[in-house]
């Protein structure tokens, strides 16, 4: 199922490009995860946590009215209904349980829009672990409700200056902290990116989405869907729903954020070139000198210049097709789902919805599963600003 040739590689992509001092920690983490994943009591703890704390299984919802509008059959995997409102909690609770099992009490995480920080803070509170979250100073300003949530959940939040004061500097600071305290620290990464073994750990923890969806769909319909569609930032919700379908005759589509124009998007797979970012070899958005280029998307969770290494391999093999939707088409899909189905989707998930609409226009009568990775409540300020024409405190030029 994984296209790994060497451990930690997906074809030529992946690997570990980290300071010498972290090598031993990554090897320790790999061994600890493999042992935990074979251990029935760890799996039982994780299953109980997913059921009673996270709220799994999430429903696979048949969007009947939307299907009527779009001319196909649309099913939504409802990750928006999980505790804290997005799929990120699946990974956060799994890694927090792993940290506890490894005897690490000090959790360090980075966050962009704050969703991963909130999920990590919640998981740490539940397990009695200390939690330090690094967040770009600009992101702290524009995502104040999530900063407040993290603090109320007992986490310490460290605003990071430097660079464009967003996710990239936060990751740098989190890695710096880990390098300074490697033995007692567990670095809880929020997407299917980073050095081996993180892309594999995150995929396995997020695969619960695809395992449930495949089972729920085939039980209900007696077959598999024609297509599965998910948005791609770092790629964790997408690889989580794709993984159990990789060997099936099901079309898989990852949707990147095109922003407001081709130059401003975050389309790492469409416009990037292979390179090293944050510990792994993968497609990266970079200029001619290899400098990381600025990204923009209305969806903060998609606003990242890298992507998980397995997606790079799946692009090159052609098994997954990667498509682009813009701020505008995502917003249109946001409004359609809200009015037609009574569900406010996250702006990230709205990119997947926008592509589903386009796909069904060209493939009449097909059946699709869209991963509804999160709920849209966090995005209301930028959506309201867009629809009134006023500049958003968290949108527009300062988001670039
Ligand atoms: C963070 C986030 C994403 C993007 O992250 P992936 O790792 O690509 O899944 C997508 N949707 C929501 C709701 C998010 O919070």
CSV table of C-alpha atoms and ligand atoms in Angstrom, one decimal:
chain,number,residue,atom,x,y,z
A,1,UNK,CA,0.0,0.0,0.0
A,2,UNK,CA,2.8,2.4,0.8
A,3,UNK,CA,5.1,3.0,-2.1
A,4,UNK,CA,8.1,2.8,0.2
A,5,UNK,CA,11.3,1.3,-1.3
A,6,UNK,CA,13.6,2.1,1.6
A,7,UNK,CA,12.2,2.7,5.0
A,8,UNK,CA,11.0,6.3,5.2
A,9,UNK,CA,11.1,6.8,1.5
A,10,UNK,CA,8.1,7.2,-0.9
A,11,UNK,CA,10.0,6.6,-4.2
A,12,UNK,CA,12.7,9.2,-4.1
A,13,UNK,CA,10.8,11.4,-1.7
A,14,UNK,CA,10.8,11.6,2.1
A,15,UNK,CA,13.9,10.8,4.2
A,16,UNK,CA,15.3,12.6,7.2
A,17,UNK,CA,17.2,15.9,6.7
A,18,UNK,CA,17.7,17.0,10.2
A,19,UNK,CA,20.5,18.2,12.6
A,20,UNK,CA,22.7,15.4,13.8
A,21,UNK,CA,21.3,15.8,17.4
A,22,UNK,CA,17.8,14.8,16.3
A,23,UNK,CA,18.8,11.6,14.5
A,24,UNK,CA,18.7,9.5,17.6
A,25,UNK,CA,15.3,10.9,18.6
A,26,UNK,CA,13.8,10.1,15.2
A,27,UNK,CA,15.1,6.5,15.4
A,28,UNK,CA,13.7,6.2,18.9
A,29,UNK,CA,10.4,7.6,17.7
A,30,UNK,CA,10.3,5.1,14.8
A,31,UNK,CA,10.9,2.2,17.1
A,32,UNK,CA,8.4,3.4,19.7
A,33,UNK,CA,5.7,3.9,17.0
A,34,UNK,CA,6.2,0.5,15.5
A,35,UNK,CA,6.0,-1.2,18.9
A,36,UNK,CA,2.9,0.8,19.9
A,37,UNK,CA,1.2,0.0,16.6
A,38,UNK,CA,1.7,-3.7,17.2
A,39,UNK,CA,0.5,-3.5,20.8
A,40,UNK,CA,-3.2,-4.4,21.5
A,41,UNK,CA,-3.4,-2.3,24.6
A,42,UNK,CA,-2.1,0.9,22.8
A,43,UNK,CA,-4.6,0.2,20.0
A,44,UNK,CA,-7.4,-0.3,22.6
A,45,UNK,CA,-6.5,3.0,24.4
A,46,UNK,CA,-6.5,4.8,21.0
A,47,UNK,CA,-9.8,3.3,19.9
A,48,UNK,CA,-11.5,4.3,23.2
A,49,UNK,CA,-10.1,7.8,23.0
A,50,UNK,CA,-11.3,8.2,19.4
A,51,UNK,CA,-14.7,6.9,20.3
A,52,UNK,CA,-15.5,8.8,23.5
A,53,UNK,CA,-13.2,11.9,23.4
A,54,UNK,CA,-13.0,12.6,19.6
A,55,UNK,CA,-16.5,11.3,18.7
A,56,UNK,CA,-15.8,8.6,16.2
A,57,UNK,CA,-16.9,7.1,14.0
A,58,UNK,CA,-17.9,10.3,12.2
A,59,UNK,CA,-21.0,10.0,9.9
A,60,UNK,CA,-20.8,9.4,6.1
A,61,UNK,CA,-23.6,11.8,5.1
A,62,UNK,CA,-25.5,11.6,1.9
A,63,UNK,CA,-25.9,15.2,0.8
A,64,UNK,CA,-29.2,14.6,-1.1
A,65,UNK,CA,-30.1,18.2,-2.0
A,66,UNK,CA,-26.6,19.1,-3.0
A,67,UNK,CA,-26.5,15.9,-5.2
A,68,UNK,CA,-29.7,17.1,-6.9
A,69,UNK,CA,-28.1,20.5,-7.6
A,70,UNK,CA,-24.7,19.1,-8.8
A,71,UNK,CA,-26.0,16.2,-10.8
A,72,UNK,CA,-24.4,13.2,-9.1
A,73,UNK,CA,-24.3,11.6,-5.7
A,74,UNK,CA,-22.3,13.4,-3.1
A,75,UNK,CA,-21.3,11.9,0.3
A,76,UNK,CA,-19.6,13.9,3.0
A,77,UNK,CA,-17.2,12.3,5.5
A,78,UNK,CA,-18.0,14.5,8.5
A,79,UNK,CA,-14.7,15.3,10.2
A,80,UNK,CA,-16.3,18.6,11.0
A,81,UNK,CA,-18.2,16.9,13.7
A,82,UNK,CA,-15.1,15.7,15.7
A,83,UNK,CA,-14.1,17.3,19.0
A,84,UNK,CA,-12.4,20.6,18.3
A,85,UNK,CA,-13.9,20.7,14.8
A,86,UNK,CA,-11.4,19.2,12.4
A,87,UNK,CA,-9.6,16.0,11.5
A,88,UNK,CA,-6.4,17.2,13.3
A,89,UNK,CA,-7.6,15.8,16.6
A,90,UNK,CA,-7.2,12.2,15.2
A,91,UNK,CA,-3.5,12.7,14.9
A,92,UNK,CA,-3.1,14.8,18.1
A,93,UNK,CA,-4.6,12.3,20.4
A,94,UNK,CA,-2.7,9.4,18.8
A,95,UNK,CA,0.7,11.1,19.1
A,96,UNK,CA,0.0,12.4,22.6
A,97,UNK,CA,-0.8,8.8,23.6
A,98,UNK,CA,2.5,7.7,22.0
A,99,UNK,CA,4.4,10.5,23.8
A,100,UNK,CA,3.0,9.3,27.1
A,101,UNK,CA,3.9,5.7,26.4
A,102,UNK,CA,7.5,6.9,25.6
A,103,UNK,CA,7.6,8.7,29.0
A,104,UNK,CA,7.8,12.2,27.5
A,105,UNK,CA,6.0,14.8,29.5
A,106,UNK,CA,6.9,17.9,27.5
A,107,UNK,CA,5.0,18.3,24.3
A,108,UNK,CA,6.1,20.9,21.7
A,109,UNK,CA,4.0,21.8,18.7
A,110,UNK,CA,3.8,24.4,16.0
A,111,UNK,CA,0.5,25.8,14.6
A,112,UNK,CA,-0.5,28.1,11.7
A,113,UNK,CA,-4.1,29.0,12.0
A,114,UNK,CA,-4.3,27.4,15.4
A,115,UNK,CA,-6.3,24.3,14.7
A,116,UNK,CA,-3.5,21.9,15.3
A,117,UNK,CA,-2.5,23.9,18.4
A,118,UNK,CA,-6.0,23.6,19.8
A,119,UNK,CA,-6.2,19.9,19.0
A,120,UNK,CA,-2.8,19.3,20.7
A,121,UNK,CA,-3.7,21.4,23.7
A,122,UNK,CA,-6.9,19.4,24.2
A,123,UNK,CA,-5.1,16.1,23.8
A,124,UNK,CA,-2.4,17.2,26.3
A,125,UNK,CA,-4.9,18.4,28.9
A,126,UNK,CA,-6.7,15.1,28.7
A,127,UNK,CA,-3.4,13.1,29.3
A,128,UNK,CA,-1.8,15.5,31.8
A,129,UNK,CA,1.1,16.5,29.5
A,130,UNK,CA,2.7,19.9,29.4
A,131,UNK,CA,2.1,21.7,26.1
A,132,UNK,CA,4.1,24.5,24.4
A,133,UNK,CA,2.7,25.8,21.1
A,134,UNK,CA,4.8,28.0,18.8
A,135,UNK,CA,2.8,30.3,16.6
A,136,UNK,CA,3.8,33.1,14.2
A,137,UNK,CA,3.2,36.5,15.8
A,138,UNK,CA,1.0,37.5,12.8
A,139,UNK,CA,-1.1,34.3,13.1
A,140,UNK,CA,-1.5,35.0,16.9
A,141,UNK,CA,-3.0,38.4,16.0
A,142,UNK,CA,-5.4,37.1,13.3
A,143,UNK,CA,-6.4,33.9,15.1
A,144,UNK,CA,-7.1,35.3,18.5
A,145,UNK,CA,-10.0,32.9,19.4
A,146,UNK,CA,-7.7,29.9,18.9
A,147,UNK,CA,-4.9,31.5,21.0
A,148,UNK,CA,-7.5,31.9,23.8
A,149,UNK,CA,-8.7,28.3,23.4
A,150,UNK,CA,-5.2,26.9,23.6
A,151,UNK,CA,-4.5,29.0,26.8
A,152,UNK,CA,-7.8,27.9,28.4
A,153,UNK,CA,-6.8,24.3,27.7
A,154,UNK,CA,-3.7,24.9,29.7
A,155,UNK,CA,-1.1,25.3,26.8
A,156,UNK,CA,1.6,27.9,26.8
A,157,UNK,CA,1.6,29.9,23.5
A,158,UNK,CA,4.8,31.5,22.2
A,159,UNK,CA,4.4,34.1,19.5
A,160,UNK,CA,7.3,33.9,17.0
A,161,UNK,CA,8.8,37.0,15.3
A,162,UNK,CA,10.9,36.7,12.2
A,163,UNK,CA,10.2,36.0,8.5
A,164,UNK,CA,6.6,36.6,7.5
A,165,UNK,CA,5.6,35.9,11.2
A,166,UNK,CA,3.5,32.9,10.2
A,167,UNK,CA,3.7,29.1,10.1
A,168,UNK,CA,7.2,28.7,8.7
A,169,UNK,CA,8.9,30.6,11.6
A,170,UNK,CA,6.7,28.7,14.1
A,171,UNK,CA,8.0,25.4,12.7
A,172,UNK,CA,11.6,26.7,12.9
A,173,UNK,CA,11.1,27.7,16.5
A,174,UNK,CA,9.5,24.4,17.5
A,175,UNK,CA,12.4,22.5,15.9
A,176,UNK,CA,14.9,24.8,17.7
A,177,UNK,CA,13.2,24.0,21.1
A,178,UNK,CA,13.3,20.2,20.3
A,179,UNK,CA,17.0,20.4,19.4
A,180,UNK,CA,17.7,22.2,22.7
A,181,UNK,CA,15.8,19.6,24.8
A,182,UNK,CA,15.8,16.4,22.8
A,183,UNK,CA,15.5,13.9,25.6
A,184,UNK,CA,12.4,15.1,27.5
A,185,UNK,CA,10.6,16.6,24.5
A,186,UNK,CA,8.0,15.0,22.1
A,187,UNK,CA,7.6,17.1,19.0
A,188,UNK,CA,3.9,16.6,18.0
A,189,UNK,CA,3.8,17.4,14.2
A,190,UNK,CA,0.4,18.4,12.8
A,191,UNK,CA,0.5,17.1,9.2
A,192,UNK,CA,1.9,14.3,7.0
A,193,UNK,CA,5.1,16.2,6.5
A,194,UNK,CA,8.6,16.4,8.1
A,195,UNK,CA,11.3,13.8,8.5
A,196,UNK,CA,10.7,10.1,8.7
A,197,UNK,CA,8.8,8.6,10.6
A,198,UNK,CA,6.3,11.5,10.9
A,199,UNK,CA,4.7,11.2,7.4
A,200,UNK,CA,4.0,7.5,8.2
A,201,UNK,CA,2.8,8.1,11.7
A,202,UNK,CA,0.4,10.8,10.7
A,203,UNK,CA,-0.9,8.7,7.7
A,204,UNK,CA,-1.6,5.7,10.0
A,205,UNK,CA,-3.3,7.9,12.6
A,206,UNK,CA,-5.4,9.7,10.0
A,207,UNK,CA,-6.3,6.5,8.0
A,208,UNK,CA,-9.2,6.0,10.4
A,209,UNK,CA,-11.0,8.5,8.2
A,210,UNK,CA,-10.6,6.3,5.1
A,211,UNK,CA,-11.1,3.0,6.8
A,212,UNK,CA,-14.5,4.2,8.2
A,213,UNK,CA,-15.5,5.9,5.0
A,214,UNK,CA,-14.8,2.8,2.8
A,215,UNK,CA,-16.7,0.6,5.2
A,216,UNK,CA,-19.6,3.0,5.6
A,217,UNK,CA,-19.9,3.5,1.9
A,218,UNK,CA,-19.7,-0.1,0.9
A,219,UNK,CA,-22.1,-1.3,3.6
A,220,UNK,CA,-24.7,1.3,2.4
A,221,UNK,CA,-24.2,1.1,-1.4
A,222,UNK,CA,-22.7,-2.4,-1.9
A,223,UNK,CA,-19.8,-1.1,-4.0
A,224,UNK,CA,-17.1,1.5,-3.9
A,225,UNK,CA,-17.5,5.2,-4.9
A,226,UNK,CA,-16.2,6.5,-8.3
A,227,UNK,CA,-14.0,9.1,-6.7
A,228,UNK,CA,-12.7,10.4,-3.4
A,229,UNK,CA,-11.8,14.0,-3.0
A,230,UNK,CA,-9.8,15.9,-0.3
A,231,UNK,CA,-8.0,19.2,0.1
A,232,UNK,CA,-4.2,19.2,0.4
A,233,UNK,CA,-2.3,21.6,2.7
A,234,UNK,CA,0.5,19.4,4.2
A,235,UNK,CA,-1.7,16.5,3.1
A,236,UNK,CA,-2.8,14.7,6.3
A,237,UNK,CA,-6.6,14.7,5.8
A,238,UNK,CA,-6.1,13.7,2.2
A,239,UNK,CA,-3.6,10.8,2.8
A,240,UNK,CA,-5.9,9.7,5.7
A,241,UNK,CA,-8.9,9.2,3.4
A,242,UNK,CA,-6.9,8.1,0.4
A,243,UNK,CA,-4.7,5.4,2.0
A,244,UNK,CA,-7.4,2.6,2.3
A,245,UNK,CA,-8.5,3.3,-1.3
A,246,UNK,CA,-5.0,3.2,-3.0
A,247,UNK,CA,-5.4,-0.4,-4.2
A,248,UNK,CA,-9.0,0.1,-5.4
A,249,UNK,CA,-10.4,1.2,-8.7
A,250,UNK,CA,-11.4,4.5,-7.3
A,251,UNK,CA,-10.3,7.9,-8.7
A,252,UNK,CA,-8.5,10.0,-6.1
A,253,UNK,CA,-8.2,13.8,-6.3
A,254,UNK,CA,-6.2,16.1,-4.0
A,255,UNK,CA,-7.2,19.7,-4.2
A,256,UNK,CA,-4.6,22.5,-3.7
A,257,UNK,CA,-5.4,26.2,-3.0
A,258,UNK,CA,-5.0,28.5,-5.9
A,259,UNK,CA,-5.5,31.7,-3.9
A,260,UNK,CA,-6.6,34.8,-5.8
A,261,UNK,CA,-4.3,34.3,-8.8
A,262,UNK,CA,-1.9,31.7,-10.0
A,263,UNK,CA,1.2,33.6,-8.6
A,264,UNK,CA,-0.3,33.9,-5.1
A,265,UNK,CA,-1.5,30.3,-4.6
A,266,UNK,CA,-0.2,27.5,-2.4
A,267,UNK,CA,-0.1,24.9,-5.1
A,268,UNK,CA,3.0,23.0,-4.1
A,269,UNK,CA,2.4,20.0,-6.3
A,270,UNK,CA,1.3,22.0,-9.3
A,271,UNK,CA,3.9,24.7,-9.2
A,272,UNK,CA,6.7,23.5,-6.9
A,273,UNK,CA,9.9,21.6,-7.6
A,274,UNK,CA,11.5,18.8,-5.6
A,275,UNK,CA,13.7,20.2,-2.7
A,276,UNK,CA,14.2,19.9,1.1
A,277,UNK,CA,11.9,21.7,3.5
A,278,UNK,CA,11.4,20.9,7.2
A,279,UNK,CA,13.3,17.7,7.2
A,280,UNK,CA,12.0,15.9,4.1
A,281,UNK,CA,12.6,15.8,0.3
A,282,UNK,CA,9.4,16.6,-1.4
A,283,UNK,CA,7.8,19.1,-3.8
A,284,UNK,CA,8.5,22.7,-2.5
A,285,UNK,CA,7.4,26.1,-3.7
A,286,UNK,CA,10.7,27.8,-4.3
A,287,UNK,CA,12.3,30.5,-6.6
A,288,UNK,CA,15.2,30.0,-9.0
A,289,UNK,CA,17.7,30.2,-6.1
A,290,UNK,CA,15.9,27.6,-4.0
A,291,UNK,CA,14.4,30.3,-1.6
A,292,UNK,CA,11.0,29.3,-0.3
A,293,UNK,CA,8.3,31.5,-1.9
A,294,UNK,CA,5.4,33.2,-0.2
A,295,UNK,CA,2.0,31.5,-0.4
A,296,UNK,CA,-1.5,32.8,-0.2
A,297,UNK,CA,-4.9,31.2,0.4
A,298,UNK,CA,-8.1,32.3,2.0
A,299,UNK,CA,-7.9,28.9,3.8
A,300,UNK,CA,-5.2,29.3,6.5
A,301,UNK,CA,-4.7,25.5,6.7
A,302,UNK,CA,-3.7,25.3,3.0
A,303,UNK,CA,-1.3,28.2,3.2
A,304,UNK,CA,2.0,26.2,3.3
A,305,UNK,CA,4.8,26.0,0.7
A,306,UNK,CA,5.5,22.3,1.3
A,307,UNK,CA,3.6,19.0,1.1
A,308,UNK,CA,3.9,15.5,2.5
A,309,UNK,CA,6.4,13.3,0.6
A,310,UNK,CA,3.9,10.5,-0.1
A,311,UNK,CA,1.8,13.0,-2.0
A,312,UNK,CA,4.9,13.9,-4.1
A,313,UNK,CA,5.3,10.2,-5.0
A,314,UNK,CA,1.5,9.8,-5.7
A,315,UNK,CA,1.7,12.7,-8.0
A,316,UNK,CA,4.6,11.4,-9.9
A,317,UNK,CA,3.1,7.8,-10.2
A,318,UNK,CA,-0.2,9.3,-11.4
A,319,UNK,CA,-2.2,7.4,-8.8
A,320,UNK,CA,-3.6,10.6,-7.4
A,321,UNK,CA,-4.5,13.6,-9.5
A,322,UNK,CA,-3.9,17.0,-8.0
A,323,UNK,CA,-6.2,19.8,-9.0
A,324,UNK,CA,-6.5,23.5,-8.1
A,325,UNK,CA,-9.5,25.5,-6.8
A,326,UNK,CA,-9.3,29.3,-6.0
A,327,UNK,CA,-10.4,31.5,-3.1
A,328,UNK,CA,-13.4,32.4,-5.3
A,329,UNK,CA,-14.6,28.9,-6.2
A,330,UNK,CA,-14.0,27.7,-2.6
A,331,UNK,CA,-16.1,30.5,-1.3
A,332,UNK,CA,-18.9,29.7,-3.7
A,333,UNK,CA,-18.9,26.1,-2.6
A,334,UNK,CA,-18.9,27.3,1.1
A,335,UNK,CA,-22.0,29.2,0.5
A,336,UNK,CA,-23.7,26.5,-1.5
A,337,UNK,CA,-23.2,23.8,1.2
A,338,UNK,CA,-24.3,26.2,3.9
A,339,UNK,CA,-27.5,27.1,2.2
A,340,UNK,CA,-28.4,23.8,0.6
A,341,UNK,CA,-27.4,21.3,3.3
A,342,UNK,CA,-27.2,23.4,6.5
A,343,UNK,CA,-23.5,22.7,7.1
A,344,UNK,CA,-20.8,25.5,7.4
A,345,UNK,CA,-17.7,23.8,6.0
A,346,UNK,CA,-14.1,25.0,6.8
A,347,UNK,CA,-12.6,27.0,3.9
A,348,UNK,CA,-10.0,24.3,3.5
A,349,UNK,CA,-12.7,21.7,2.9
A,350,UNK,CA,-14.6,24.1,0.6
A,351,UNK,CA,-11.7,23.6,-1.9
A,352,UNK,CA,-12.5,19.9,-2.0
A,353,UNK,CA,-16.2,20.7,-2.4
A,354,UNK,CA,-15.5,23.1,-5.2
A,355,UNK,CA,-13.6,20.5,-7.2
A,356,UNK,CA,-16.4,17.9,-6.5
A,357,UNK,CA,-18.8,20.3,-8.2
A,358,UNK,CA,-16.5,20.7,-11.2
A,359,UNK,CA,-15.9,16.9,-11.4
A,360,UNK,CA,-19.6,16.2,-11.4
A,361,UNK,CA,-20.3,18.8,-14.1
A,362,UNK,CA,-17.9,16.8,-16.3
A,363,UNK,CA,-18.8,13.3,-15.1
A,364,UNK,CA,-22.6,13.3,-14.8
A,365,UNK,CA,-24.2,10.9,-12.4
A,366,UNK,CA,-21.0,9.7,-10.7
A,367,UNK,CA,-20.7,9.1,-7.0
A,368,UNK,CA,-18.1,10.9,-4.9
A,369,UNK,CA,-17.0,11.0,-1.3
A,370,UNK,CA,-15.7,14.5,-0.2
A,371,UNK,CA,-13.6,14.7,3.0
A,372,UNK,CA,-15.2,17.5,5.0
A,373,UNK,CA,-12.0,18.0,7.0
A,374,UNK,CA,-13.4,20.6,9.4
A,375,UNK,CA,-16.1,23.1,10.3
A,376,UNK,CA,-16.3,26.7,9.2
A,377,UNK,CA,-16.9,28.5,12.4
A,378,UNK,CA,-13.2,29.5,12.7
A,379,UNK,CA,-13.4,31.2,9.3
A,380,UNK,CA,-16.4,33.4,9.9
A,381,UNK,CA,-14.5,36.7,10.3
A,382,UNK,CA,-12.8,36.3,6.9
A,383,UNK,CA,-16.0,35.1,5.2
A,384,UNK,CA,-18.0,38.0,6.7
A,385,UNK,CA,-15.4,40.5,5.6
A,386,UNK,CA,-15.5,39.1,2.0
A,387,UNK,CA,-19.2,39.2,1.7
A,388,UNK,CA,-19.5,42.8,3.1
A,389,UNK,CA,-16.5,43.9,1.0
A,390,UNK,CA,-14.7,45.2,4.1
A,391,UNK,CA,-11.0,44.2,4.6
A,392,UNK,CA,-10.6,41.3,6.9
A,393,UNK,CA,-8.3,41.6,9.9
A,394,UNK,CA,-7.2,38.1,9.1
A,395,UNK,CA,-7.3,38.1,5.3
A,396,UNK,CA,-6.2,40.2,2.4
A,397,UNK,CA,-2.7,41.4,1.9
A,398,UNK,CA,-1.4,40.6,5.4
A,399,UNK,CA,-2.1,36.9,4.7
A,400,UNK,CA,0.6,36.7,2.1
B,1,LIG,C1,-5.2,22.1,8.8
B,1,LIG,C2,-6.4,21.8,8.0
B,1,LIG,C3,-6.3,21.3,6.7
B,1,LIG,C4,-5.0,21.1,6.0
B,1,LIG,O1,-4.1,20.2,6.6
B,1,LIG,P1,-3.8,18.8,5.9
B,1,LIG,O2,-2.7,18.3,6.7
B,1,LIG,O3,-3.5,19.0,4.4
B,1,LIG,O4,-5.0,18.0,6.1
B,1,LIG,C5,-7.5,21.0,6.1
B,1,LIG,N1,-8.7,21.2,6.6
B,1,LIG,C6,-8.8,21.7,7.9
B,1,LIG,C7,-10.2,21.9,8.4
B,1,LIG,C8,-7.7,22.0,8.6
B,1,LIG,O5,-7.8,22.5,9.9
